[in-house]
XYZ file of N, CA and C in Angstrom:
789
model
N 0.836 -1.192 0.000
C 0.000 0.000 0.000
C 0.875 1.249 0.000
N 0.502 2.242 -0.794
C 1.254 3.493 -0.853
C 1.028 4.312 0.417
N 1.963 5.192 0.683
C 1.829 6.109 1.807
C 1.269 7.439 1.323
N 0.623 8.139 2.215
C 0.194 9.495 1.891
C 1.319 10.433 2.307
N 1.535 11.410 1.517
C 0.917 11.894 0.306
C 1.482 11.157 -0.908
N 0.645 10.735 -1.859
C 1.100 10.113 -3.092
C 0.667 10.951 -4.285
N 1.541 10.988 -5.282
C 1.203 11.682 -6.524
C 2.021 11.090 -7.655
N 1.688 11.489 -8.859
C 2.537 11.205 -10.012
C 2.787 12.529 -10.731
N 3.957 12.633 -11.348
C 4.319 13.854 -12.059
C 4.916 13.480 -13.409
N 4.608 14.279 -14.436
C 5.144 13.964 -15.758
C 6.260 14.929 -16.145
N 6.800 14.719 -17.310
C 7.933 15.508 -17.785
C 7.608 16.998 -17.821
N 6.345 17.326 -18.138
C 5.930 18.718 -18.286
C 5.530 19.366 -16.963
N 5.858 18.728 -15.844
C 5.602 19.253 -14.498
C 4.123 19.228 -14.113
N 3.348 18.370 -14.734
C 1.944 18.209 -14.378
C 1.851 17.162 -13.266
N 1.302 17.578 -12.126
C 1.168 16.686 -10.974
C -0.279 16.194 -10.893
N -0.443 14.890 -10.708
C -1.769 14.303 -10.510
C -1.850 13.745 -9.100
N -2.828 14.244 -8.334
C -3.091 13.727 -6.990
C -4.555 13.957 -6.669
N -5.057 13.222 -5.704
C -6.449 13.384 -5.300
C -6.548 13.029 -3.830
N -7.141 13.919 -3.057
C -7.276 13.680 -1.619
C -8.112 12.435 -1.379
N -7.567 11.491 -0.616
C -8.256 10.235 -0.354
C -7.823 9.105 -1.261
N -7.000 9.401 -2.294
C -6.471 8.350 -3.157
C -4.956 8.341 -3.035
N -4.413 7.224 -2.560
C -2.974 7.120 -2.364
C -2.335 6.051 -3.242
N -3.156 5.345 -3.986
C -2.635 4.328 -4.895
C -2.104 4.984 -6.167
N -0.826 4.745 -6.457
C -0.271 5.277 -7.688
C -0.974 4.698 -8.912
N -1.375 3.441 -8.817
C -2.046 2.817 -9.961
C -3.374 3.515 -10.249
N -4.099 3.887 -9.211
C -5.348 4.620 -9.413
C -5.076 5.988 -10.019
N -4.036 6.648 -9.558
C -3.694 7.973 -10.090
C -3.260 7.886 -11.548
N -2.563 6.813 -11.900
C -2.150 6.615 -13.293
C -3.378 6.478 -14.194
N -4.370 5.732 -13.701
C -5.599 5.570 -14.490
C -6.339 6.899 -14.613
N -6.388 7.670 -13.521
C -7.068 8.964 -13.563
C -6.405 9.885 -14.580
N -5.072 9.882 -14.598
C -4.342 10.771 -15.504
C -4.330 10.268 -16.939
N -4.600 8.981 -17.137
C -4.641 8.430 -18.482
C -3.283 8.084 -19.062
N -2.285 7.871 -18.206
C -0.959 7.505 -18.701
C -0.890 6.002 -18.987
N 0.103 5.624 -19.782
C 0.384 4.218 -20.040
C 1.644 3.823 -19.280
N 1.515 2.794 -18.474
C 2.650 2.290 -17.706
C 3.227 1.102 -18.464
N 3.946 1.388 -19.553
C 4.335 0.320 -20.478
C 5.821 0.301 -20.829
N 6.637 0.971 -20.006
C 8.073 0.962 -20.304
C 8.894 1.183 -19.038
N 10.085 0.603 -19.033
C 11.061 0.858 -17.974
C 12.256 1.621 -18.523
N 12.117 2.108 -19.746
C 13.166 2.932 -20.340
C 13.101 4.322 -19.703
N 14.115 4.724 -18.933
C 14.043 6.010 -18.228
C 13.912 7.216 -19.152
N 14.281 7.064 -20.427
C 14.134 8.173 -21.375
C 12.715 8.291 -21.911
N 11.946 7.196 -21.828
C 10.623 7.176 -22.437
C 9.488 7.154 -21.411
N 9.812 7.050 -20.142
C 8.765 6.976 -19.115
C 7.935 8.251 -19.115
N 6.597 8.097 -19.014
C 5.689 9.238 -19.081
C 5.540 9.953 -17.749
N 5.799 9.250 -16.663
C 5.507 9.811 -15.342
C 6.466 9.214 -14.324
N 6.428 9.796 -13.119
C 7.232 9.300 -12.004
C 6.340 9.207 -10.764
N 6.456 8.111 -10.045
C 5.702 7.926 -8.798
C 6.432 8.604 -7.643
N 5.678 9.348 -6.829
C 6.267 10.090 -5.714
C 5.431 9.903 -4.453
N 6.101 9.834 -3.306
C 5.447 9.834 -2.004
C 6.106 10.878 -1.113
N 5.297 11.511 -0.266
C 5.809 12.391 0.781
C 5.100 11.990 2.068
N 5.864 11.537 3.045
C 5.271 11.020 4.279
C 6.153 11.401 5.466
N 5.591 11.385 6.684
C 6.382 11.757 7.866
C 7.447 10.705 8.164
N 8.651 11.177 8.476
C 9.761 10.263 8.766
C 9.444 9.365 9.940
N 8.769 9.911 10.954
C 8.454 9.120 12.144
C 7.128 8.368 12.022
N 6.459 8.481 10.871
C 5.202 7.779 10.664
C 4.034 8.343 11.437
N 4.209 9.490 12.069
C 3.188 10.084 12.933
C 2.537 11.252 12.206
N 1.301 11.066 11.771
C 0.606 12.118 11.027
C 0.066 13.207 11.939
N -0.042 12.913 13.233
C -0.476 13.939 14.173
C 0.669 14.874 14.536
N 1.836 14.291 14.777
C 3.005 15.067 15.180
C 4.207 14.661 14.341
N 4.175 14.984 13.055
C 5.291 14.577 12.189
C 6.575 15.302 12.560
N 7.695 14.569 12.554
C 8.961 15.222 12.835
C 9.530 15.886 11.584
N 9.402 15.212 10.448
C 9.920 15.733 9.190
C 9.233 15.009 8.052
N 8.750 15.763 7.083
C 8.154 15.165 5.900
C 9.268 14.839 4.908
N 9.232 13.617 4.361
C 10.319 13.114 3.525
C 9.813 12.836 2.119
N 10.547 13.347 1.138
C 10.244 13.137 -0.275
C 10.882 11.831 -0.733
N 10.101 11.008 -1.453
C 10.612 9.729 -1.932
C 10.106 9.446 -3.338
N 11.012 9.063 -4.228
C 10.616 8.574 -5.546
C 10.337 7.087 -5.400
N 9.094 6.705 -5.631
C 8.648 5.346 -5.322
C 8.704 4.453 -6.561
N 9.886 4.332 -7.139
C 10.088 3.463 -8.292
C 11.561 3.119 -8.395
N 11.851 1.915 -8.868
C 13.249 1.492 -8.989
C 13.954 2.186 -10.142
N 13.204 2.502 -11.172
C 13.771 3.165 -12.346
C 13.295 4.621 -12.347
N 14.217 5.561 -12.278
C 13.886 6.982 -12.218
C 13.997 7.585 -13.615
N 12.948 8.271 -14.080
C 13.027 8.902 -15.403
C 14.210 9.872 -15.488
N 14.839 9.914 -16.632
C 16.002 10.792 -16.800
C 15.622 12.256 -16.687
N 14.380 12.588 -16.961
C 13.953 13.992 -16.942
C 13.572 14.478 -15.533
N 13.494 13.548 -14.568
C 13.079 13.915 -13.210
C 14.164 14.762 -12.544
N 13.803 16.003 -12.166
C 14.803 16.898 -11.603
C 14.268 17.730 -10.449
N 15.025 18.750 -10.068
C 14.686 19.599 -8.935
C 13.356 20.306 -9.130
N 13.094 20.778 -10.348
C 11.827 21.467 -10.618
C 10.637 20.531 -10.381
N 10.805 19.261 -10.741
C 9.730 18.296 -10.551
C 9.496 18.040 -9.059
N 10.574 17.932 -8.293
C 10.431 17.722 -6.859
C 9.720 18.905 -6.207
N 10.102 20.120 -6.581
C 9.478 21.296 -5.984
C 8.001 21.378 -6.330
N 7.633 20.960 -7.547
C 6.223 20.970 -7.941
C 5.429 19.950 -7.109
N 6.042 18.809 -6.792
C 5.390 17.818 -5.937
C 5.206 18.361 -4.525
N 6.206 19.084 -4.033
C 6.092 19.674 -2.699
C 4.946 20.683 -2.635
N 4.770 21.452 -3.702
C 3.660 22.417 -3.717
C 2.314 21.699 -3.693
N 2.211 20.586 -4.423
C 0.977 19.797 -4.388
C 0.758 19.203 -2.999
N 1.846 18.768 -2.373
C 1.750 18.223 -1.024
C 1.209 19.260 -0.040
N 1.648 20.518 -0.167
C 1.159 21.559 0.749
C -0.347 21.742 0.602
N -0.857 21.620 -0.616
C -2.313 21.702 -0.812
C -3.006 20.514 -0.145
N -2.422 19.324 -0.296
C -2.974 18.126 0.337
C -2.957 18.272 1.854
N -1.868 18.820 2.391
C -1.730 18.980 3.839
C -2.796 19.921 4.391
N -3.131 20.965 3.627
C -4.188 21.883 4.066
C -5.515 21.153 4.204
N -5.782 20.252 3.275
C -7.024 19.482 3.368
C -6.990 18.530 4.564
N -5.824 17.911 4.800
C -5.703 17.028 5.954
C -5.930 17.790 7.253
N -5.444 19.022 7.295
C -5.567 19.821 8.509
C -6.988 20.304 8.761
N -7.883 20.142 7.808
C -9.290 20.430 8.081
C -9.926 19.305 8.878
N -9.257 18.151 8.949
C -9.793 16.992 9.658
C -9.045 16.745 10.956
N -7.707 16.813 10.882
C -6.890 16.545 12.051
C -6.662 17.811 12.865
N -6.668 17.667 14.171
C -6.288 18.756 15.070
C -4.907 18.411 15.608
N -3.920 19.124 15.122
C -2.534 18.829 15.522
C -2.238 19.552 16.833
N -2.005 18.787 17.854
C -1.690 19.350 19.166
C -0.841 18.341 19.922
N -0.058 18.792 20.888
C 0.754 17.851 21.659
C -0.131 16.866 22.409
N 0.342 15.641 22.518
C -0.364 14.642 23.303
C -0.040 14.836 24.777
N -1.058 15.001 25.590
C -0.881 15.278 27.018
C -1.158 14.024 27.844
N -0.211 13.667 28.691
C -0.459 12.652 29.700
C -0.898 13.405 30.959
N -2.142 13.220 31.390
C -2.676 14.066 32.476
C -1.944 13.906 33.803
N -1.278 12.759 34.017
C -0.592 12.537 35.287
C 0.899 12.870 35.224
N 1.414 13.088 34.016
C 2.850 13.343 33.872
C 3.160 14.737 33.328
N 2.310 15.205 32.448
C 2.620 16.444 31.733
C 1.960 17.673 32.333
N 1.024 17.474 33.247
C 0.261 18.593 33.803
C 0.278 18.521 35.324
N 0.559 19.632 35.956
C 0.443 19.706 37.413
C -1.023 19.916 37.754
N -1.617 19.033 38.551
C -3.045 19.181 38.857
C -3.285 20.417 39.718
N -4.501 20.919 39.753
C -4.790 22.091 40.586
C -4.527 21.805 42.057
N -4.108 22.833 42.772
C -3.846 22.684 44.207
C -5.127 22.405 44.981
N -6.235 22.865 44.425
C -7.521 22.693 45.098
C -8.603 22.420 44.062
N -9.458 21.451 44.320
C -10.592 21.190 43.448
C -11.682 22.203 43.758
N -12.045 22.996 42.752
C -12.990 24.098 42.946
C -14.356 23.759 42.350
N -15.270 24.688 42.514
C -16.607 24.519 41.932
C -16.535 24.422 40.413
N -15.567 25.093 39.813
C -15.424 25.024 38.352
C -15.110 23.596 37.905
N -14.252 22.909 38.645
C -13.924 21.521 38.298
C -15.133 20.618 38.482
N -15.882 20.853 39.540
C -17.064 20.024 39.797
C -18.140 20.283 38.745
N -18.224 21.539 38.281
C -19.183 21.849 37.218
C -18.854 21.064 35.954
N -17.570 21.003 35.602
C -17.154 20.209 34.446
C -17.446 18.733 34.670
N -17.219 18.254 35.884
C -17.489 16.857 36.200
C -18.981 16.555 36.073
N -19.821 17.459 36.554
C -21.270 17.268 36.422
C -21.683 17.246 34.943
N -21.056 18.118 34.166
C -21.358 18.134 32.737
C -20.945 16.818 32.089
N -19.780 16.297 32.470
C -19.310 15.031 31.925
C -20.231 13.885 32.352
N -20.715 13.910 33.579
C -21.665 12.908 34.062
C -22.930 12.925 33.214
N -23.430 14.127 32.930
C -24.642 14.267 32.123
C -24.416 13.787 30.695
N -23.237 14.119 30.144
C -22.913 13.716 28.769
C -22.845 12.197 28.662
N -22.147 11.556 29.583
C -22.032 10.092 29.543
C -23.399 9.439 29.611
N -24.277 10.010 30.412
C -25.610 9.439 30.575
C -26.472 9.647 29.334
N -26.108 10.642 28.517
C -26.930 10.998 27.363
C -26.482 10.335 26.069
N -25.285 9.736 26.064
C -24.805 9.076 24.846
C -25.640 7.827 24.612
N -26.155 7.693 23.396
C -27.032 6.565 23.101
C -26.290 5.237 23.128
N -24.979 5.278 22.901
C -24.125 4.112 23.024
C -22.947 4.540 23.881
N -21.901 3.726 23.965
C -20.748 4.101 24.776
C -19.973 5.239 24.115
N -19.166 5.930 24.916
C -18.325 6.998 24.375
C -17.346 6.424 23.359
N -16.777 5.266 23.664
C -15.827 4.661 22.729
C -16.492 4.357 21.390
N -17.720 3.822 21.427
C -18.439 3.516 20.191
C -18.725 4.789 19.408
N -19.083 5.849 20.116
C -19.381 7.118 19.460
C -18.151 7.674 18.758
N -17.028 7.723 19.484
C -15.803 8.288 18.896
C -15.317 7.433 17.741
N -15.279 6.117 17.944
C -14.737 5.241 16.906
C -15.600 5.274 15.650
N -16.915 5.206 15.817
C -17.807 5.217 14.658
C -17.773 6.563 13.948
N -17.736 7.646 14.706
C -17.759 8.988 14.112
C -16.483 9.285 13.351
N -15.355 9.035 13.991
C -14.062 9.298 13.359
C -13.847 8.353 12.195
N -14.176 7.078 12.400
C -13.987 6.102 11.337
C -14.755 6.466 10.085
N -16.021 6.806 10.239
C -16.842 7.136 9.077
C -16.367 8.411 8.392
N -16.142 9.458 9.161
C -15.812 10.759 8.573
C -14.406 10.794 7.991
N -13.430 10.274 8.737
C -12.049 10.339 8.266
C -11.825 9.356 7.132
N -12.365 8.157 7.263
C -12.207 7.166 6.195
C -12.780 7.695 4.876
N -13.996 8.235 4.950
C -14.630 8.738 3.737
C -13.832 9.877 3.120
N -13.171 10.669 3.948
C -12.475 11.849 3.450
C -11.078 11.547 2.936
N -10.330 10.711 3.658
C -8.914 10.565 3.314
C -8.542 9.195 2.784
N -9.449 8.245 2.815
C -9.132 6.953 2.248
C -8.423 6.030 3.231
N -8.210 4.802 2.777
C -7.739 3.741 3.665
C -6.347 3.991 4.212
N -5.399 4.351 3.360
C -4.019 4.412 3.833
C -3.796 5.552 4.812
N -4.411 6.724 4.559
C -4.263 7.828 5.504
C -4.950 7.472 6.814
N -6.144 6.894 6.736
C -6.852 6.532 7.957
C -6.049 5.526 8.763
N -5.454 4.546 8.091
C -4.626 3.577 8.816
C -3.464 4.270 9.505
N -2.857 5.227 8.817
C -1.717 5.942 9.396
C -2.155 6.825 10.552
N -3.265 7.536 10.369
C -3.780 8.408 11.428
C -4.178 7.577 12.647
N -4.874 6.472 12.397
C -5.305 5.619 13.503
C -4.099 5.083 14.270
N -3.052 4.686 13.531
C -1.838 4.197 14.185
C -1.180 5.304 15.006
N -1.199 6.533 14.466
C -0.593 7.654 15.182
C -1.338 7.937 16.483
N -2.670 7.976 16.400
C -3.469 8.248 17.592
C -3.298 7.123 18.604
N -3.327 5.900 18.104
C -3.186 4.760 19.024
C -1.838 4.806 19.735
N -0.762 5.076 18.972
C 0.567 5.111 19.576
C 0.694 6.275 20.551
N 0.122 7.430 20.180
C 0.300 8.635 20.985
C -0.602 8.658 22.209
N -1.823 8.156 22.074
C -2.802 8.289 23.157
C -3.139 6.937 23.780
N -3.591 6.016 22.969
C -4.097 4.757 23.505
C -2.998 3.940 24.168
N -1.908 3.700 23.436
C -0.865 2.826 23.958
C -0.030 3.498 25.046
N 0.472 4.705 24.742
C 1.422 5.317 25.657
C 0.767 6.064 26.805
N -0.482 6.517 26.617
C -1.147 7.304 27.646
C -2.286 6.542 28.303
N -3.172 5.984 27.482
C -4.375 5.359 28.024
C -4.096 4.256 29.017
N -3.233 3.317 28.663
C -2.940 2.202 29.560
C -2.296 2.688 30.849
N -1.425 3.673 30.725
C -0.759 4.219 31.904
C -1.746 4.899 32.836
N -2.663 5.661 32.267
C -3.693 6.321 33.079
C -4.514 5.280 33.820
N -4.925 4.249 33.122
C -5.735 3.210 33.760
C -4.968 2.534 34.879
N -3.694 2.215 34.639
C -2.900 1.561 35.673
C -2.805 2.430 36.929
N -2.646 3.734 36.743
C -2.540 4.633 37.895
C -3.847 4.703 38.666
N -4.949 4.824 37.943
C -6.254 4.902 38.608
C -6.567 3.589 39.315
N -6.248 2.482 38.673
C -6.536 1.163 39.250
C -5.830 0.985 40.589
N -4.663 1.622 40.724
C -3.928 1.511 41.985
C -4.636 2.249 43.114
N -5.531 3.190 42.738
C -6.206 3.998 43.755
C -7.599 3.501 44.103
N -8.287 2.910 43.135
C -9.684 2.520 43.357
C -9.941 1.161 42.726
N -11.160 0.669 42.899
C -11.510 -0.663 42.413
C -11.607 -0.713 40.902
N -11.548 -1.927 40.364
C -11.611 -2.129 38.918
C -12.971 -1.766 38.338
N -13.977 -1.568 39.195
C -15.319 -1.249 38.705
C -15.377 0.091 37.986
N -14.344 0.910 38.132
C -14.350 2.227 37.484
C -13.778 2.168 36.076
N -13.402 0.997 35.607
C -12.687 0.868 34.338
C -13.392 1.582 33.188
N -14.695 1.342 33.044
C -15.432 1.910 31.907
C -15.386 3.429 31.919
N -15.513 4.023 33.095
C -15.528 5.488 33.165
C -14.163 6.075 32.814
N -13.091 5.395 33.206
C -11.747 5.879 32.872
C -11.508 5.789 31.377
N -11.878 4.654 30.786
C -11.674 4.514 29.342
C -12.557 5.474 28.549
N -13.698 5.848 29.096
C -14.519 6.872 28.443
C -13.738 8.185 28.325
N -12.988 8.529 29.360
C -12.180 9.751 29.314
C -11.078 9.635 28.277
N -10.463 8.452 28.197
C -9.413 8.238 27.186
C -9.989 8.416 25.787
N -11.150 7.819 25.545
C -11.770 7.921 24.220
C -12.203 9.356 23.914
N -12.702 10.043 24.936
C -13.089 11.439 24.727
C -11.876 12.261 24.309
N -10.730 11.980 24.905
C -9.509 12.701 24.556
C -9.048 12.339 23.146
N -9.152 11.072 22.782
C -8.808 10.651 21.417
C -9.653 11.410 20.400
N -10.940 11.523 20.670
C -11.823 12.216 19.731
C -11.480 13.671 19.540
N -10.810 14.265 20.527
C -10.495 15.695 20.437
C -9.420 16.001 19.413
N -8.799 14.972 18.833
C -7.790 15.183 17.793
C -8.410 15.287 16.400
N -9.732 15.214 16.319
C -10.401 15.223 15.016
C -11.424 16.348 14.954
N -11.392 17.056 13.860
C -12.281 18.194 13.651
C -13.454 17.750 12.782
N -14.524 17.363 13.425
C -15.709 16.903 12.713
C -16.872 17.847 12.986
N -17.785 17.996 12.034
C -18.971 18.811 12.307
C -19.811 18.185 13.412
N -20.552 19.022 14.105
C -21.342 18.545 15.257
C -22.204 17.343 14.887
N -22.822 17.371 13.726
C -23.751 16.300 13.371
C -23.049 14.983 13.055
N -21.727 15.012 12.885
C -20.993 13.789 12.567
C -20.732 12.914 13.790
N -20.893 13.473 14.989
C -20.635 12.683 16.200
C -21.838 11.798 16.494
N -21.661 10.525 16.285
C -22.754 9.564 16.357
C -23.200 9.296 17.787
N -24.474 8.959 17.927
C -25.100 8.555 19.188
C -25.146 9.694 20.207
N -24.976 10.935 19.752
C -24.936 12.055 20.704
C -26.069 13.049 20.461
N -27.119 12.607 19.808
C -28.201 13.524 19.472
C -28.924 14.053 20.713
N -28.806 13.359 21.834
C -29.449 13.825 23.066
C -28.595 14.805 23.866
N -27.388 15.076 23.375
C -26.489 16.003 24.068
C -26.653 17.387 23.436
N -27.014 18.354 24.234
C -27.260 19.699 23.740
C -25.958 20.526 23.777
N -25.315 20.646 22.634
C -24.108 21.471 22.531
C -23.854 21.775 21.061
N -23.015 22.749 20.806
C -22.722 23.134 19.428
C -21.400 22.558 18.933
N -20.469 22.275 19.828
C -19.157 21.803 19.422
C -18.947 20.336 19.727
N -17.727 20.001 20.133
C -17.387 18.620 20.456
C -18.174 18.184 21.687
N -18.959 17.126 21.596
C -19.855 16.774 22.706
C -19.149 16.307 23.973
N -17.876 15.899 23.866
C -17.160 15.372 25.019
C -16.105 16.347 25.537
N -16.295 17.635 25.257
C -15.309 18.650 25.593
C -15.086 18.781 27.098
N -16.101 18.539 27.905
C -15.941 18.680 29.360
C -14.878 17.721 29.888
N -14.858 16.511 29.371
C -13.848 15.542 29.792
C -12.463 15.965 29.333
N -12.374 16.505 28.103
C -11.083 16.955 27.569
C -10.524 18.098 28.408
N -11.385 19.017 28.821
C -10.940 20.138 29.652
C -10.363 19.634 30.974
N -11.035 18.672 31.587
C -10.517 18.105 32.832
C -9.181 17.412 32.593
N -9.112 16.641 31.515
C -7.884 15.917 31.152
C -6.710 16.886 31.017
N -6.935 17.980 30.292
C -5.854 18.931 30.040
C -5.521 19.770 31.267
N -6.374 19.692 32.306
C -6.052 20.296 33.600
C -5.299 19.327 34.505
N -5.104 18.086 34.024
C -4.439 17.078 34.828
C -5.383 16.286 35.707
N -6.662 16.227 35.317
C -7.675 15.536 36.113
C -8.385 14.478 35.265
N -8.483 13.269 35.801
C -9.196 12.187 35.119
C -10.302 11.683 36.040
N -11.563 11.740 35.592
C -12.669 11.272 36.441
C -12.782 9.747 36.444
N -13.286 9.214 37.539
C -13.691 7.812 37.589
C -15.005 7.731 38.369
N -15.790 6.699 38.053
C -17.118 6.554 38.656
C -17.348 5.086 38.955
N -17.713 4.767 40.200
C -17.910 3.364 40.600
C -19.378 2.977 40.675
N -20.233 3.833 40.142
C -21.667 3.574 40.201
C -22.365 4.368 41.281
N -21.597 4.869 42.236
C -22.154 5.690 43.303
C -21.404 7.010 43.437
N -20.090 6.904 43.553
C -19.282 8.081 43.777
C -18.413 8.399 42.566
N -18.245 9.694 42.344
C -17.282 10.170 41.368
C -15.974 10.514 42.082
N -14.884 10.367 41.360
C -13.574 10.756 41.867
C -12.820 11.511 40.781
N -11.955 12.406 41.204
C -11.035 13.076 40.297
C -9.615 12.678 40.690
N -8.905 12.136 39.720
C -7.549 11.660 39.950
C -6.554 12.626 39.311
N -5.385 12.766 39.938
C -4.364 13.623 39.371
C -3.023 13.407 40.040
N -2.002 14.040 39.494
C -0.668 13.902 40.056
C 0.058 12.701 39.497
N 1.351 12.549 39.818
C 2.179 11.492 39.243
C 1.643 10.085 39.444
N 0.936 9.849 40.537
C 0.427 8.513 40.835
C -1.058 8.356 40.517
N -1.680 9.379 39.955
C -3.101 9.302 39.670
C -3.938 9.137 40.919
N -3.489 9.726 42.002
C -4.193 9.543 43.267
C -5.518 10.300 43.275
N -6.381 9.934 44.197
C -7.686 10.576 44.324
C -7.501 11.951 44.965
N -7.909 12.984 44.215
C -7.828 14.356 44.720
C -9.165 14.853 45.258
N -10.223 14.215 44.805
C -11.578 14.574 45.269
C -12.481 13.381 45.063
N -13.436 13.177 45.940
C -14.463 12.170 45.722
C -15.760 12.606 46.368
N -16.848 12.192 45.776
C -18.134 12.561 46.314
C -19.245 12.229 45.341
N -20.451 12.542 45.732
C -21.619 12.335 44.892
C -22.029 13.663 44.303
N -22.480 13.642 43.047
C -22.843 14.891 42.376
C -24.279 14.820 41.849
C-alpha cells in the first residue's frame, strides 16, 4: 500500500493527486498515462510519495520526499520535486481540516493538577456525568464510529490507517494504559469503563468533525465537540472515575484521588 501523500508527475511538471487516493495505480488511471516501459528516457511519469519520517501524522517530525520506483526517469529533476512539494502543501491543508494537531498530554505526567478542586472543576465533572448518561451508546463507540466514518470517507484507507496508528501510539498505547494503571492503583476495577470513556473522549479531540458527525450524541445539547468537558478536565491534569455511586477526580504522578463525592 502506498503512503500518503502520493502523486505522479510527468515531464511537463503536471502533478496528478487526489485527496483520499494514495494508490499510484489509481492515479495513473485517472491521468490516463500508459505504464508500459522501464526505459528512463521514455517513461511518461514518475511515482512520488511524501510522508512523515516518524510515521506520525499527528506530530510529524519531518516530511520526507521519496521517488517510489526502482527506475527513475532521466527527466526527473529539482523542478519536478518542488512541484510535488507544492501539491503536497495543498494536500496537507485538506488534511488539517480533519486533524487537530496538538501535543499529546499525559494528564498525570505532563500537567500539574490544581492545588484545590474548585466549583469550576465540579461543574465540568457534572457536565461530563450528564454527557455520559446521554450518549445513546458508549463513548468509545461514538468516537470510533464517528471518526472512522468521517475520516475514512475523506482521506481513504491508507491515511486513515496511518492516522489511527498515530493516535493509538500517541494516546491509547502510551497514555491510556498508563492512566488506567494509575487509577486502578487507587480505586476498584469497577471504574474501568468510566476511565476509558475519558481516554476515548480525549482521542476524539484530535479530530475536527462537524457537530452532526458525532454519532449517538443527538441527546447532548451542545454546538461543538460533545465530550469537551472531559477533555478540559484531562488537560487540567484531572481524570474522572465513577464506581456507580461516587465520582472521583484523579491527578498527580500517581493518579491519586484528589476529590471524591456524589454529584
